[in-house]
XYZ file of N, CA and C in Angstrom:
696
model
N 68.640 147.544 25.545
C 68.651 148.806 25.869
C 68.334 150.739 26.293
N 68.698 151.454 25.048
C 67.741 152.241 24.871
C 66.144 152.432 24.583
N 65.304 151.614 24.698
C 64.408 151.198 24.843
C 63.103 150.666 26.307
N 64.109 149.777 27.323
C 64.536 150.324 27.801
C 63.680 151.322 29.149
N 65.086 152.247 28.824
C 64.969 153.687 28.995
C 63.915 154.790 28.828
N 64.342 154.519 27.396
C 62.555 154.953 27.316
C 60.956 155.094 28.145
N 61.031 153.878 28.557
C 60.007 152.789 28.447
C 59.669 153.583 30.486
N 60.703 153.423 30.491
C 60.656 153.722 32.261
C 60.407 155.741 32.425
N 61.287 156.376 31.834
C 60.493 158.221 31.451
C 59.293 157.571 30.919
N 58.290 156.650 29.552
C 57.182 156.799 29.456
C 56.646 156.466 30.977
N 56.733 155.620 31.287
C 55.937 154.695 33.428
C 56.080 155.750 34.515
N 57.761 156.718 33.707
C 57.727 157.977 35.215
C 55.914 159.274 34.277
N 56.910 159.836 33.299
C 55.451 161.026 33.518
C 54.412 160.364 32.961
N 53.953 158.394 33.532
C 52.015 157.807 33.947
C 52.751 158.005 34.530
N 52.912 158.211 35.775
C 52.952 158.811 36.909
C 53.404 159.227 37.671
N 53.312 160.895 36.987
C 53.197 162.089 37.018
C 51.898 161.684 37.086
N 51.368 161.590 35.851
C 49.748 162.548 35.892
C 48.810 162.145 36.724
N 49.532 160.851 36.842
C 48.202 159.972 37.255
C 49.036 160.195 39.740
N 49.478 160.771 39.694
C 49.549 161.328 41.795
C 48.247 162.925 41.109
N 48.881 163.388 40.373
C 48.565 165.478 39.827
C 47.159 165.043 39.774
N 46.253 163.714 39.083
C 44.818 163.164 39.123
C 44.740 163.483 40.804
N 45.302 162.631 40.757
C 44.579 162.355 42.378
C 43.815 162.838 43.256
N 45.479 163.741 43.067
C 45.112 165.234 44.367
C 44.387 166.103 43.401
N 44.132 165.873 42.640
C 43.557 167.350 41.810
C 41.731 166.450 42.580
N 41.741 164.807 42.474
C 40.524 165.189 43.157
C 40.254 165.579 43.992
N 40.666 165.498 45.170
C 40.920 164.782 45.746
C 40.443 165.960 46.655
N 41.088 167.279 46.253
C 40.743 168.505 46.421
C 39.861 169.033 45.664
N 39.190 168.223 43.878
C 36.928 168.573 44.056
C 35.861 167.889 45.137
N 36.746 167.157 45.296
C 35.078 166.482 46.355
C 34.761 166.611 47.101
N 35.449 167.687 47.856
C 34.490 168.408 49.108
C 33.200 169.580 48.235
N 33.662 169.245 47.188
C 32.792 170.750 46.338
C 31.745 169.954 46.363
N 30.081 170.682 45.524
C 29.062 169.488 45.260
C 28.294 170.868 43.546
N 29.767 170.372 42.462
C 29.415 171.284 41.431
C 27.323 170.902 40.478
N 27.038 169.383 41.239
C 25.971 169.063 41.058
C 24.523 171.386 40.725
N 24.067 171.621 39.623
C 23.686 173.381 38.990
C 22.056 172.619 38.980
N 21.139 172.484 39.324
C 19.818 172.633 39.317
C 19.338 173.680 39.085
N 18.386 174.408 37.513
C 17.529 175.419 36.238
C 16.858 175.500 37.399
N 15.801 175.138 37.440
C 14.657 175.647 38.304
C 14.724 176.529 39.027
N 15.224 176.444 40.724
C 15.196 177.710 41.850
C 15.630 178.960 41.169
N 16.653 178.506 40.327
C 17.221 180.325 38.932
C 16.252 180.300 38.527
N 15.709 179.474 37.806
C 14.073 179.954 37.100
C 13.389 180.939 37.760
N 13.075 180.466 38.991
C 11.998 181.490 40.102
C 12.447 182.324 40.379
N 13.525 182.155 40.640
C 14.577 183.650 41.081
C 14.328 185.110 40.399
N 14.546 184.307 38.523
C 14.647 184.663 37.261
C 13.084 185.518 37.261
N 11.832 184.902 37.386
C 10.601 185.118 37.030
C 10.187 186.655 38.356
N 10.563 186.037 40.083
C 10.924 187.322 41.100
C 11.360 188.938 40.377
N 12.094 188.620 39.656
C 13.184 189.935 39.951
C 12.523 190.264 37.927
N 11.648 191.849 37.896
C 11.723 191.784 36.822
C 12.451 192.586 36.402
N 13.515 192.718 36.705
C 14.179 194.457 37.173
C 15.006 194.207 36.766
N 15.745 191.826 35.238
C 16.953 192.026 35.076
C 17.652 192.314 34.362
N 17.156 192.768 33.002
C 17.151 193.291 31.367
C 17.290 193.925 31.729
N 17.407 195.002 32.660
C 19.024 196.039 33.105
C 20.534 195.597 32.797
N 20.116 194.277 34.339
C 21.778 193.463 34.525
C 22.015 192.881 32.481
N 21.063 192.192 31.894
C 21.155 191.553 31.364
C 22.227 192.495 30.159
N 21.149 194.033 29.985
C 21.911 194.785 28.975
C 22.979 195.044 29.465
N 24.452 195.243 31.036
C 24.696 195.905 31.104
C 25.998 194.762 31.250
N 25.540 193.565 31.774
C 25.947 192.313 30.708
C 26.843 191.994 29.444
N 25.504 192.014 28.499
C 26.214 191.503 27.995
C 26.422 192.700 26.833
N 26.082 194.177 26.667
C 27.248 195.236 27.201
C 29.370 195.018 26.793
N 28.949 194.444 28.162
C 30.859 194.367 28.574
C 30.978 193.574 27.919
N 29.892 191.664 27.467
C 30.401 190.742 26.506
C 31.060 191.603 24.900
N 30.131 192.701 25.181
C 30.966 193.406 23.528
C 31.962 194.272 23.209
N 32.854 193.974 25.095
C 33.698 195.228 23.937
C 35.000 194.414 24.771
N 34.329 193.440 25.546
C 35.450 192.140 25.727
C 35.901 190.981 23.630
N 34.066 191.536 23.616
C 34.861 190.919 22.320
C 35.698 191.604 21.080
N 35.358 193.236 21.561
C 36.201 193.922 21.348
C 37.791 194.072 21.204
N 37.691 194.280 22.310
C 39.315 194.038 23.193
C 40.031 192.424 22.284
N 39.465 191.691 22.610
C 39.604 190.345 22.532
C 40.357 189.403 20.408
N 39.578 190.381 20.229
C 38.884 189.893 18.876
C 39.852 189.601 18.409
N 40.311 191.289 17.837
C 41.908 191.795 17.678
C 43.637 191.310 18.073
N 43.472 190.899 19.968
C 44.140 190.091 20.226
C 44.910 189.616 19.543
N 43.783 189.127 18.786
C 43.959 187.293 19.000
C 44.066 186.976 17.550
N 44.415 188.278 17.150
C 44.614 187.950 15.450
C 45.481 188.771 15.592
N 45.534 189.059 17.021
C 47.970 189.461 16.756
C 48.764 189.357 16.257
N 48.134 187.649 18.276
C 48.060 186.590 17.881
C 49.008 185.684 17.343
N 47.870 185.383 16.474
C 48.143 184.395 14.851
C 49.890 184.892 14.021
N 49.640 186.321 14.466
C 50.301 187.660 12.876
C 51.899 186.963 13.547
N 51.464 187.327 15.008
C 53.527 187.352 15.676
C 53.498 185.999 15.895
N 52.236 184.543 15.811
C 53.187 183.055 15.682
C 53.029 183.079 14.190
N 52.680 183.616 13.462
C 53.408 182.739 11.856
C 54.706 184.133 11.465
N 55.270 185.137 12.422
C 55.653 185.397 12.491
C 57.071 184.727 12.806
N 56.734 184.051 13.793
C 57.580 183.147 14.636
C 58.322 181.948 13.969
N 56.708 181.321 13.144
C 56.842 180.106 12.096
C 57.612 180.220 10.729
N 57.481 181.117 9.998
C 58.249 181.711 9.845
C 60.101 181.610 9.641
N 60.086 182.157 10.842
C 62.124 181.834 11.483
C 62.608 181.436 11.955
N 61.679 179.672 12.371
C 61.414 179.238 12.967
C 61.675 177.765 10.845
N 61.059 178.029 10.589
C 61.608 177.585 8.799
C 63.288 177.983 8.545
N 62.713 179.757 8.185
C 63.914 180.007 8.052
C 65.340 179.336 8.514
N 65.159 179.585 10.289
C 66.637 179.422 10.985
C 66.828 177.462 10.149
N 66.185 177.090 10.699
C 66.180 175.477 9.999
C 66.595 175.284 9.062
N 67.030 175.569 7.431
C 66.602 176.754 6.945
C 68.827 176.327 6.585
N 69.482 177.902 7.275
C 70.037 178.557 7.649
C 71.347 177.432 8.720
N 70.799 176.318 9.406
C 71.382 175.017 9.712
C 71.252 173.951 9.381
N 70.323 173.847 8.215
C 71.006 172.732 7.468
C 71.999 173.440 7.035
N 72.139 174.295 6.410
C 73.173 174.883 4.992
C 74.167 174.977 5.650
N 73.936 175.351 6.485
C 75.957 175.500 7.413
C 77.018 173.902 7.548
N 75.524 173.163 8.253
C 75.901 172.024 8.628
C 76.540 171.745 6.748
N 76.098 171.662 5.660
C 76.390 170.716 4.608
C 77.910 171.361 3.559
N 77.833 172.981 4.261
C 78.295 173.591 3.488
C 79.878 173.260 4.277
N 79.843 173.001 5.809
C 80.826 172.950 6.744
C 81.867 171.807 6.504
N 80.309 170.972 6.402
C 80.812 169.262 5.626
C 81.566 169.175 3.847
N 81.441 169.906 3.640
C 82.443 169.882 2.054
C 83.050 171.105 2.277
N 83.792 172.065 2.929
C 85.527 172.916 3.404
C 85.818 171.625 4.160
N 85.334 170.354 4.609
C 86.659 169.676 5.535
C 86.861 168.461 4.349
N 85.379 167.940 3.342
C 86.625 167.074 2.050
C 87.308 167.920 1.417
N 86.957 169.779 1.022
C 88.437 169.855 0.905
C 89.670 169.561 1.527
N 89.467 170.071 2.673
C 90.679 170.253 2.517
C 91.688 168.652 2.559
N 90.890 167.814 3.316
C 90.915 166.092 3.478
C 91.263 165.380 1.779
N 90.986 166.382 1.022
C 91.819 166.413 -0.721
C 92.691 166.209 -0.582
N 93.352 167.867 -0.357
C 94.318 167.986 -0.018
C 95.991 167.177 0.322
N 94.890 166.687 1.770
C 95.937 166.077 3.120
C 96.192 165.230 1.967
N 96.058 164.681 1.203
C 95.494 162.775 0.457
C 96.265 163.112 -0.633
N 96.258 164.447 -1.208
C 97.309 164.419 -2.194
C 98.760 165.163 -2.317
N 98.943 165.808 -0.504
C 100.392 166.738 -0.434
C 101.378 165.500 -0.748
N 100.982 164.747 -1.115
C 102.479 164.717 -1.852
C 103.280 165.226 -3.222
N 101.811 165.107 -3.562
C 101.955 165.816 -5.235
C 103.102 167.077 -5.540
N 102.705 167.261 -6.442
C 103.625 169.042 -6.684
C 102.200 169.259 -6.570
N 102.845 170.786 -6.045
C 101.682 171.659 -5.939
C 100.833 172.345 -6.642
N 101.081 172.682 -8.184
C 100.233 172.957 -9.292
C 99.438 172.074 -9.206
N 100.201 170.292 -9.344
C 98.956 169.391 -9.274
C 98.032 169.194 -8.438
N 97.512 170.100 -7.407
C 96.889 169.264 -5.492
C 95.685 171.012 -6.100
N 96.104 171.939 -6.328
C 95.499 172.730 -6.980
C 94.829 172.833 -6.948
N 93.556 173.234 -6.368
C 92.001 173.041 -6.955
C 90.967 174.810 -7.028
N 91.578 175.748 -7.793
C 91.128 177.242 -6.977
C 90.251 177.196 -8.079
N 89.544 177.072 -8.988
C 87.954 176.818 -8.979
C 86.578 175.793 -7.890
N 87.548 175.273 -7.251
C 86.638 174.711 -6.355
C 86.621 174.945 -5.231
N 87.768 175.991 -5.004
C 88.006 176.851 -3.866
C 87.266 178.633 -3.958
N 87.522 179.024 -4.990
C 86.722 180.240 -5.739
C 84.899 179.480 -5.409
N 84.159 178.864 -5.504
C 82.714 178.752 -5.353
C 83.104 178.249 -3.966
N 83.750 178.063 -2.895
C 82.722 177.072 -1.520
C 83.893 178.830 -0.897
N 84.415 179.712 -1.563
C 85.015 180.791 -0.621
C 83.038 181.941 -1.086
N 83.281 181.216 -2.429
C 81.862 182.123 -2.612
C 80.512 181.428 -1.625
N 80.240 180.912 -1.723
C 79.042 180.301 -1.427
C 79.189 180.488 0.356
N 80.046 180.412 1.027
C 80.085 180.784 2.446
C 79.733 182.539 2.564
N 80.715 183.336 1.082
C 80.357 184.303 1.706
C 78.709 184.603 1.710
N 78.159 184.061 0.454
C 76.140 184.024 0.683
C 75.408 183.610 1.601
N 76.657 182.421 2.394
C 75.302 182.373 3.518
C 75.329 183.352 4.732
N 76.734 183.390 5.121
C 77.079 184.606 5.935
C 75.994 186.668 5.885
N 75.983 186.335 4.484
C 75.039 187.566 4.419
C 73.638 187.100 4.920
N 73.481 186.232 4.711
C 71.636 185.511 4.929
C 71.807 185.594 6.588
N 72.682 184.919 6.816
C 72.685 183.778 9.083
C 71.971 185.527 9.538
N 71.772 185.054 10.324
C 71.583 185.942 11.356
C 72.337 185.629 12.734
N 73.185 184.064 13.124
C 72.692 182.835 14.505
C 74.457 183.681 14.353
N 75.241 184.071 15.188
C 76.430 183.998 15.638
C 76.837 182.977 16.277
N 77.663 181.983 16.679
C 77.378 180.206 16.174
C 78.073 180.659 14.956
N 76.945 180.337 14.068
C 77.554 179.621 12.767
C 77.813 180.752 11.929
N 77.195 181.859 11.962
C 78.160 182.892 11.616
C 80.795 182.961 11.650
N 80.382 182.243 13.102
C 81.730 182.449 13.367
C 82.499 181.127 13.037
N 81.458 180.045 12.866
C 82.067 178.308 12.724
C 82.363 179.358 10.961
N 81.630 179.559 10.179
C 81.691 180.023 8.166
C 83.185 180.782 8.511
N 83.130 181.768 9.006
C 84.507 182.981 9.497
C 85.441 181.537 9.267
N 85.433 180.528 10.399
C 86.889 179.962 10.694
C 87.097 179.326 9.223
N 85.303 178.196 9.172
C 86.037 177.335 7.368
C 85.931 178.759 6.389
N 86.483 179.697 6.325
C 86.586 180.122 5.382
C 88.261 181.178 5.331
N 88.844 180.537 7.339
C 89.700 181.106 6.565
C 91.066 179.905 6.802
N 90.875 179.095 7.007
C 90.800 177.477 6.461
C 91.497 177.575 4.952
N 90.162 178.115 4.371
C 90.585 177.380 2.741
C 91.483 178.791 2.287
N 91.706 180.034 3.659
C 92.419 181.540 2.400
C 93.971 180.477 2.880
N 93.986 179.654 3.769
C 95.712 179.892 4.956
C 95.971 178.672 3.718
N 95.214 177.459 3.210
C 95.733 176.454 3.023
C 95.376 177.140 1.178
N 95.046 177.523 0.924
C 95.607 178.073 -0.892
C 96.276 178.967 -0.832
N 97.176 180.008 0.320
C 97.615 180.517 0.070
C 99.254 179.860 0.070
N 99.231 178.328 1.127
C 100.810 177.626 1.321
C 100.018 176.774 -0.496
N 99.254 176.943 -1.150
C 99.319 175.821 -2.538
C 100.321 177.207 -3.515
N 99.847 178.096 -3.659
C 99.688 178.987 -4.145
C 100.661 179.352 -4.046
N 102.110 179.243 -3.774
C 103.420 179.814 -3.236
C 103.862 179.620 -5.111
N 104.494 180.856 -5.395
C 104.561 180.900 -7.297
C 106.535 180.306 -7.468
N 107.420 180.079 -5.808
C 107.993 179.805 -6.168
C 107.721 177.882 -5.994
N 107.567 177.463 -5.310
C 107.516 176.526 -4.845
C 106.245 175.648 -5.554
N 105.989 175.740 -6.218
C 105.143 175.355 -7.504
C 105.368 173.212 -7.980
N 106.683 173.478 -8.156
C 106.983 171.863 -7.983
C 107.018 171.498 -6.702
N 107.042 171.448 -5.785
C 107.289 170.891 -3.930
C 105.606 170.375 -3.347
N 105.941 169.343 -3.688
C 104.505 168.937 -2.557
C 104.548 170.021 -1.206
N 103.800 169.730 -0.679
C 103.387 170.143 0.856
C 104.124 169.612 1.988
N 105.181 170.689 2.408
C 106.018 170.157 3.523
C 105.291 169.985 5.027
N 105.937 168.436 6.118
C 105.227 168.204 7.282
C 104.943 169.236 8.292
N 106.037 170.458 8.007
C 104.537 171.536 8.960
C 103.348 171.438 8.201
N 103.517 172.128 6.728
C 102.015 172.053 6.450
C 101.228 171.389 6.600
N 101.373 170.430 6.380
C 100.705 168.561 6.144
C 99.972 169.314 7.672
N 100.580 169.117 8.612
C 100.278 170.047 9.605
C 99.922 170.224 10.667
N 100.056 171.720 9.801
C 98.499 172.868 9.884
C 97.090 172.298 9.093
N 97.861 171.110 8.078
C 96.112 170.882 7.493
C 95.830 170.228 8.582
N 96.337 169.919 9.270
C 95.259 168.056 9.925
C 94.520 169.767 10.484
N 95.713 169.712 11.857
C 94.453 171.077 13.460
C 93.592 171.312 12.159
N 94.347 171.646 10.843
C 92.504 172.771 10.260
C 91.161 171.858 10.035
N 91.489 170.957 9.949
C 90.213 169.504 9.095
C 90.445 169.270 10.598
N 90.882 169.391 11.891
C 90.319 168.586 13.281
C 89.780 170.019 13.530
N 89.817 170.886 13.434
C 88.787 171.987 13.770
C 87.753 172.100 13.210
N 87.453 171.525 12.284
C 86.643 171.395 11.041
C 85.544 170.900 11.446
N 85.919 168.917 12.050
C 84.654 168.150 12.266
C 84.804 168.655 13.624
N 85.420 169.668 14.449
C 84.393 170.042 15.468
C 83.041 170.923 15.691
N 83.809 171.714 14.926
C 81.985 172.646 14.590
C 81.532 171.337 13.279
N 81.806 170.710 12.726
C 80.184 170.016 11.870
C 79.861 169.598 12.905
N 80.479 168.627 14.303
C 79.354 168.645 15.488
C 78.665 169.847 15.804
N 79.180 170.456 15.453
C 78.614 171.744 16.771
C 77.508 171.877 15.325
N 77.496 172.123 14.200
C 76.336 172.583 13.248
C 75.711 171.337 13.311
N 76.502 170.364 13.700
C 75.158 168.477 13.669
C 74.519 169.666 14.608
N 74.245 169.373 15.947
C 73.773 169.785 17.153
C 72.754 170.942 16.978
N 73.381 172.102 16.152
C 72.154 173.082 16.315
C 71.353 172.627 15.462
N 72.170 171.908 14.140
C 70.730 171.549 13.361
C 69.736 170.889 13.798
N 70.259 170.072 15.010
C 69.207 169.228 14.981
C 68.086 169.736 16.024
N 68.494 171.284 17.019
C 67.792 171.688 17.027
C 66.582 173.068 16.659
N 67.239 173.010 15.960
C 65.908 173.828 15.224
C 65.792 172.710 14.829
N 65.361 172.011 13.753
C 64.930 170.914 13.878
C 63.419 171.088 14.096
N 64.532 170.891 14.986
C 63.496 170.944 16.881
C 62.203 171.987 16.814
N 62.596 173.024 17.112
C 61.990 173.686 16.687
C 61.366 174.645 15.692
N 61.416 174.253 14.594
C 60.955 174.049 13.753
C 59.315 173.320 14.062
N 59.637 171.632 14.487
C 58.633 171.096 14.704
C 57.458 171.351 15.406
N 58.205 172.387 15.991
C 57.216 173.112 17.816
C 56.474 174.111 17.074
N 57.450 174.824 16.301
C 56.626 175.946 16.027
C 55.183 175.585 15.587
N 55.425 174.700 14.669
C 53.834 173.940 13.244
C 52.847 173.096 13.665
N 53.843 173.286 15.414
C 52.338 172.533 15.640
C 51.544 172.961 17.030
N 50.172 172.446 16.604
C 49.675 173.225 17.477
C 49.348 173.772 19.454
N 48.449 174.149 19.399
C 49.032 174.632 20.552
C 49.176 173.520 22.125
N 48.106 172.280 22.337
C 48.204 171.305 23.027
C 49.564 170.663 22.742
N 49.756 170.541 21.372
C 50.677 168.533 21.080
C 51.781 171.044 21.216
N 52.380 171.612 21.214
C 53.014 172.398 20.959
C 53.771 172.063 22.666
N 52.509 172.169 24.077
C 52.674 171.655 25.556
C 53.272 170.436 25.668
N 52.723 169.746 25.203
C 53.486 167.826 24.828
C 54.891 168.061 24.711
N 55.337 168.572 23.576
C 55.754 168.009 23.408
C 57.744 168.579 23.799
N 57.352 169.007 25.117
C 58.560 168.481 25.574
C 58.985 167.674 26.603
N 57.483 167.537 26.572
C 57.458 165.921 27.552
C 57.114 164.875 27.028
N 57.226 164.656 25.757
C 57.525 163.690 24.846
C 59.314 164.059 24.127
N 59.703 165.347 24.119
C 61.181 164.458 23.813
C 62.054 164.111 25.592
N 61.184 164.591 26.514
C 61.831 163.823 27.794
C 62.028 162.035 27.199
N 60.624 161.645 27.561
C 60.335 160.550 26.988
C 61.733 159.631 25.816
N 61.786 160.547 25.270
C 62.118 159.710 23.827
C 63.863 160.029 24.517
N 64.380 161.219 24.100
C 65.019 162.015 24.236
C 66.985 161.647 25.789
N 66.090 161.755 26.598
C 65.733 162.331 28.433
C 65.960 163.335 28.913
N 66.302 164.592 27.309
C 66.113 166.194 27.600
C 65.324 166.957 27.648
N 65.399 167.829 28.388
C 64.528 169.225 28.726
C 64.854 170.069 27.552
N 64.601 170.655 26.792
C 64.192 171.566 26.245
C 63.389 172.567 26.046
C-alpha cells in the first residue's frame, strides 16, 4: 500500500512538471529566437566607433566581477558555517535521543526491582554517570526543546534517587505511591523519547540537505514529498 501512495505522489509531481512545461512552451512559441550573426558583423563594420563601447562594457564587466567574486566567497563561507551547524545539530540530537533512552532504561530498572529493599536496588554509580553526561550535554546544547527534555530527565533521576536514598527506609521496598510516581516519570520519558526521535529525524534530513549541491538541495523537498507526503 505504501508503494502505491508513493507512486501516486510521483505521478502527481510528474503531472505538475508536464503541465508547467506545456504552458511554458506555449508562452515561448510566438517568439523567434533565431539569431543570424552576419547582419551583426555588417553592422559592426559600418560603425567603427564601437571600440569605445567595447571598453565601457569590458570595464563594467570587470567591476561586476570584482563585486561578484567576493560575494560568492562570502556565500561559500556562510554555506560552510551552515553545514557545520547542521552537522553539530544532528550530532547533538542523536546524543540527546540515546541519553533519554538510557534514562528511561535506568528508571525501568528501578521499577522492575521495586519489591526489593532499597539498599539493594540503588545504583549510585550509574546515577552519577547519567547526571554527569546530562550536564555535559546541556552545556553543549543550543536547542531549547532538547535542553528542556534533558532538564526534565535530570529531575526524574533526582526524584527517584531521593526516594531510594532515604536513610530510615533502606530495608524497605518502594511503596505503591512511589511506584506510581515512577511509572509516571517513565511515561513522561517515553513521550520525550518520541519527541527526540522526531527531532533527530528532522536534524538528519537537514544535515543531508545542507551537504547537497544547489540543484539537489532545491529538489530535496520534492523528493521528501514523494517519499513521506510531507512538505518540510
